[in-house]
Amino acid sequence: MTLPNPQHLHSFLNSLNEAQHKAVLHEPAAPLQILAGPGSGKTKVLTSRIAYLILHHSIPASSICAVTFTNKAATEMQERLCKLIGKQRTSAVRMGTFHALCALFLRKFSKVVGIEGNFTVCDHDESKKIIAGLLKPYKDFLASKDISLKDGTVLSYISRAKAKGTTAKEFIAEHKKANNDRRSSDFDPQDDIQRVVGNIYQDYEKALRRSNSLDFDDLLLFGVKLFTEHPPATSWCRHVLVDEFQDTNVTQYELMRAIAAPTKGCVTVVGDPDQSIYGWRSAEVGNLAKMRKDFTGTEQIFLEENYRSTGAILKASLAIVSQDKSRIPKTLLTSHPLGTIPVLRSFPSEQAEANFIAVEIKRLVASMGGVLRWGDFAILLRFSALSRAIESALQKEAIPSAVLGGHKFFERQEIKDILAYLQLVDNPSFVPALTRAINIPSRAIGEKSIEALIARADKTKMSPLDVIERIYDSHQPDIKPAVKHKVGPFVKTVRALRKLATEGTSPPDLIQRLLALIQYEDHLKKTQPEWESRWENVQELITFASEVEHDVNLVDVDTNADPSSSDTPLRLFLQASMLSSEGDNQSEEDSKEKVTISTCHAAKGLEWPVVIIPAVEQGTFPFYRTDDVQEERRLLYVACTRAQTLLYLSHVSKRKVGGETKTKEISEFVASATKEHSGIFTLRTPQLPPPARAVVTRVLGRPDAPEAEVLRRVAEFRKTTRYLDSADDAVGQSEVLYHPALGMGGNARPTATFVSSSSMTMAGASSSNAKPPTRRTPKFGSLVRPASLHPGSSSSSGAQGQILAPSKQNVETPVSTLTVPAKPFVAVQSGVPPPGVPPPVTGGVKRRLGMSGMGRGGMGFPNKKFKPPIL
DNA sequence: ACATCTACTCCAATC
DNA sequence: GAGTAGATGT
């Protein structure tokens, strides 16, 4: 291993741009906000700054605290830091999510805040179940007032209160006050709801404490309490760094302040207000301003140089986000070429849209000669339900795809079944685990019996598990629907596991024993149609358990705390399970072979060479029920800025929403952006002749494909994909073109539609070798983003947009060209040969992409005449 | 207590 | 067009 040395330090400092350099070298004691636009290298700056603090300022790694929101971000930071300062020092840095950090210290100092060290982390499902129980007594009352209040709704009210640091008492008091301030004569269903929620909040807290359990919000709240009230818990700290600061909620901000207290202002945060898309999850962008007030002398450094995307993509993205007039003006520079103008298209139906996407992906792969693979494409959606039409279109075209996100590994029932037993072994008070495990496998112990058990436990101040064990041992009378004999195998199982755990049996072995004891495989076979994959998941849990064990030995850090702290391997495994949101591990190789379908939210922080955003329509984007339109706009901005070289937006005129077909209009975000900055989008699908291909390969840092390969693939594509003119289009679909003059794309002109021969021949037949999309989470490696140059240019004069409809016997993609900046263009369908070569590519100059540079004329627009495209 | 049917809802999702 | 809470039946 190469040890970091001064030489090394200089070489990584040299690779930084000016702003990055300034941020890394910024005086440690002066509070710093790094406002980092998309693709501006914020992780690089963060890790470099940590390295610099350690290597140059000689701050011990173990007194640096780096906090992230996700495990993924934490892992990435760890990996990158490792390359700078080596494994040893990296592992000494206190790095992790807010929750993991709190959990770590709460285990050590549990008594200080009045909890037990073996507390269990309660996840949303379990919280919901607790709340469902507490909600029952109110059912009649709510029904009488005709109010429907679901457990999830109550939980989100409570969670929102906790995210702000509002206790149950305060919540109730606030509501009373608000109520008094109002004329009492109004009846407001909100009153009743607030009152019920207040009461449940109080009971919910009690239930958690009785279960010796903390929910996710509690981890932070108890963390704040610990760090503010108990100096030894923070005395180690000399610098705090927070990633994605715009996503912090009030409690997380307080947490940061508490941990940073002994540092006297040695705080570095990184964030981007433009990428704040989690307001609905209690994130407070206002924390940026708050920090500047609380930490006097906070300085701001802007990272505005983008290393990810082409100029044209950034221009369109900025045009969208800058429509928010209340936004802090910021810009983005790129050293990349202008590249291909983002495409904006309209379609008559979601099927037509989906069809276009599928065929266009195929066409791009072909015309890039294989430089782009399936894994280079992402389809980003406002919400996952929109994926239906797209998934089936991709399937028809035999394009493999994977949905990013989906159900999470640790939320699967087979995983929770196993964890419940182990949680019970570690923490006998944890009621949610008891109520689940007691009937796995089914032991015919019903709701009534469990209720009676819990009631008895409350009365006798014992844990429900104690009560069950005592009944089983005949130390206590049985309850009515005789439970004693039914509970036998359960008690025996728990006792056996408990014994094994105290003897130091490792978590993987514990799970193996448990599976045998309850014959879990048989249970799955009996109850689950998909028992095989569920059983695989159980095996994966065992693997995970063995990895945690491994990690722990490496990562264990000294915290100046009681060394006899009770972190057993089992406890560490359980905690890792609860605090990890990791999806299924899909191999990186695998994800390269699949088109990614994801929500825009889940795409944050990721990047793809080609990004396609369908359903950019009013009601969908912005979503009709949003309470912050600007946040929706930023979400679209985030989605657009994921694209490295090609970007597509599309909308339809009619879409089925919940069984009903609704007329749709183009999103106001795009309509207003195109009105103000014409030329940021084109109807013309990119033709990718050698110069355009060169831009793509340069931005991606990949070698270009040989021309022969391109020709071969294009010919292949033509063979398999047929293009039909709408005149003889049996399917009756036709494209609708976006019309900037109308603003809303309703200009339906019969033009062309894609129908691939494969989809025609395969419709109904099962000859497709496309597998149904997997609902599994692929892992994404970070992509390279080398710099290259040359902005394209051109302005357009009032020419007409044209559409190319290729000759019928030939395979062709329709090409439409939009060349009118401010004036309406006319989209014509014809048999005219395709115009269209991308804008000239010039090189070498760094280009400012602020909106200031984009006058009426609209730059970067293809000028009237084009050479025939490659395809 | 469990199986089956019906009616209703339907945004995003970190830890 | 699916997932599920709730009601009903066995």
PDB file of C-alpha atoms (C1' of nucleotides) in Angstrom, chain A residues 69 124 216 382 384 442 446 581 599, chain B residues 1-2 9-15:
ATOM      1  CA  PHE A  69     -27.813  10.784   4.417  1.00  0.00           C
ATOM      2  CA  HIS A 124     -41.823   2.219   9.618  1.00  0.00           C
ATOM      3  CA  PHE A 216     -35.627   6.518  13.126  1.00  0.00           C
ATOM      4  CA  ARG A 382     -42.248  11.355 -11.661  1.00  0.00           C
ATOM      5  CA  SER A 384     -43.274   4.617 -10.481  1.00  0.00           C
ATOM      6  CA  SER A 442     -48.718 -20.146  11.974  1.00  0.00           C
ATOM      7  CA  GLY A 446     -54.987 -14.762  17.115  1.00  0.00           C
ATOM      8  CA  SER A 581     -31.624   0.287   3.069  1.00  0.00           C
ATOM      9  CA  THR A 599     -38.163   7.704 -10.209  1.00  0.00           C
TER      10      THR A 599
ATOM     11  C1'  DA B   1     -58.737 -18.196  12.873  1.00  0.00           C
ATOM     12  C1'  DC B   2     -58.458 -18.344   8.251  1.00  0.00           C
ATOM     13  C1'  DT B   9     -57.551   4.060  -3.362  1.00  0.00           C
ATOM     14  C1'  DC B  10     -53.574   5.341  -6.160  1.00  0.00           C
ATOM     15  C1'  DC B  11     -46.542  10.550  -5.402  1.00  0.00           C
ATOM     16  C1'  DA B  12     -41.951  10.909  -4.049  1.00  0.00           C
ATOM     17  C1'  DA B  13     -39.134   6.977  -0.032  1.00  0.00           C
ATOM     18  C1'  DT B  14     -33.525   8.409   3.013  1.00  0.00           C
ATOM     19  C1'  DC B  15     -32.502   5.924   7.787  1.00  0.00           C
TER      20       DC B  15
END
